[in-house]
mmCIF file of C-alpha atoms in Angstrom:
data_model
loop_
_atom_site.group_PDB
_atom_site.id
_atom_site.type_symbol
_atom_site.label_atom_id
_atom_site.label_comp_id
_atom_site.label_asym_id
_atom_site.label_seq_id
_atom_site.Cartn_x
_atom_site.Cartn_y
_atom_site.Cartn_z
ATOM 1 C CA LEU U 1 54.530 92.568 -72.945
ATOM 2 C CA HIS U 2 54.936 91.465 -69.262
ATOM 3 C CA LEU U 3 58.245 92.942 -69.019
ATOM 4 C CA SER U 4 57.123 96.655 -70.082
ATOM 5 C CA LEU U 5 54.336 96.058 -67.766
ATOM 6 C CA ARG U 6 56.224 95.102 -64.616
ATOM 7 C CA ARG U 7 59.156 97.781 -65.742
ATOM 8 C CA GLN U 8 56.173 100.147 -66.500
ATOM 9 C CA ARG U 9 54.740 99.693 -62.963
ATOM 10 C CA GLN U 10 58.484 99.490 -61.088
ATOM 11 C CA MET U 11 58.110 96.090 -59.976
ATOM 12 C CA CYS U 12 61.281 93.716 -59.675
ATOM 13 C CA ILE U 13 60.913 90.063 -60.603
ATOM 14 C CA ARG U 14 61.360 89.442 -56.639
ATOM 15 C CA ASP U 15 58.143 91.618 -56.071
ATOM 16 C CA ARG U 16 56.099 89.868 -59.083
ATOM 17 C CA ALA U 17 57.147 86.598 -57.692
ATOM 18 C CA GLU U 18 56.062 87.244 -54.339
ATOM 19 C CA ARG U 19 52.393 88.739 -55.010
ATOM 20 C CA ALA U 20 51.761 86.075 -58.023
ATOM 21 C CA GLY U 21 53.296 82.993 -55.708
ATOM 22 C CA ILE U 22 55.309 81.784 -58.576
ATOM 23 C CA SER U 23 59.300 81.470 -58.383
ATOM 24 C CA ARG U 24 61.644 84.305 -59.558
ATOM 25 C CA THR U 25 63.356 82.078 -62.344
ATOM 26 C CA ASN U 26 59.732 80.704 -63.766
ATOM 27 C CA ILE U 27 59.039 84.813 -64.112
ATOM 28 C CA SER U 28 62.358 85.472 -65.881
ATOM 29 C CA ARG U 29 62.117 82.264 -68.269
ATOM 30 C CA PHE U 30 58.510 83.517 -69.050
ATOM 31 C CA GLU U 31 59.568 87.361 -69.756
ATOM 32 C CA SER U 32 62.320 86.080 -71.818
ATOM 33 C CA GLY U 33 60.337 83.854 -73.802
ATOM 34 C CA LYS U 34 61.973 80.559 -72.500
ATOM 35 C CA TYR U 35 58.910 79.480 -70.996
ATOM 36 C CA ASN U 36 55.279 79.155 -71.964
ATOM 37 C CA PRO U 37 52.973 79.706 -68.754
ATOM 38 C CA THR U 38 50.162 77.703 -68.001
ATOM 39 C CA LEU U 39 46.404 79.386 -67.740
ATOM 40 C CA ASP U 40 46.641 79.169 -63.927
ATOM 41 C CA MET U 41 50.142 80.845 -64.082
ATOM 42 C CA LEU U 42 48.588 84.012 -66.316
ATOM 43 C CA VAL U 43 45.937 84.265 -63.780
ATOM 44 C CA LYS U 44 48.338 84.281 -60.948
ATOM 45 C CA LEU U 45 50.278 86.996 -63.147
ATOM 46 C CA ALA U 46 47.467 89.243 -63.933
ATOM 47 C CA THR U 47 45.901 89.179 -60.355
ATOM 48 C CA ALA U 48 49.497 90.216 -58.806
ATOM 49 C CA MET U 49 49.580 93.411 -61.150
ATOM 50 C CA ASP U 50 46.090 94.123 -60.756
ATOM 51 C CA LEU U 51 45.219 93.492 -64.468
ATOM 52 C CA ASP U 52 42.428 91.812 -66.081
ATOM 53 C CA ILE U 53 43.292 88.249 -67.321
ATOM 54 C CA SER U 54 43.007 89.212 -71.193
ATOM 55 C CA VAL U 55 46.009 91.956 -71.029
ATOM 56 C CA THR U 56 47.816 88.575 -70.425
ATOM 57 C CA LEU U 57 46.879 87.357 -73.622
ATOM 58 C CA ASP U 58 48.415 88.188 -76.771
ATOM 59 C CA PHE U 59 45.831 86.889 -79.368
ATOM 60 C CA LYS U 60 47.595 88.477 -82.635
ATOM 61 C CA LYS U 61 50.786 86.772 -81.569
ATOM 62 C CA MET U 62 48.819 83.659 -81.539
ATOM 63 C CA ASP U 63 47.110 84.036 -85.043
ATOM 64 C CA GLY U 64 50.510 84.684 -86.516
ATOM 65 C CA GLU U 65 50.323 88.266 -86.425
ATOM 66 C CA HIS U 66 53.373 90.108 -85.240
ATOM 67 C CA ASN U 67 52.970 93.969 -84.645
#
């Protein structure tokens, strides 16, 4: 979800990292599924992309549904 949104908005990892105040390494790990972000990090990522926090949460995956 995050990677596709970032690409859709034509943002590179560096841009998103700077806007969110999060390291490029952590964003890369998060987008690749190697890292689970904290709630604070999700808020920063959503804010950096002008998104509502609910967009950063994928409740279907949390419930075990995969689409």
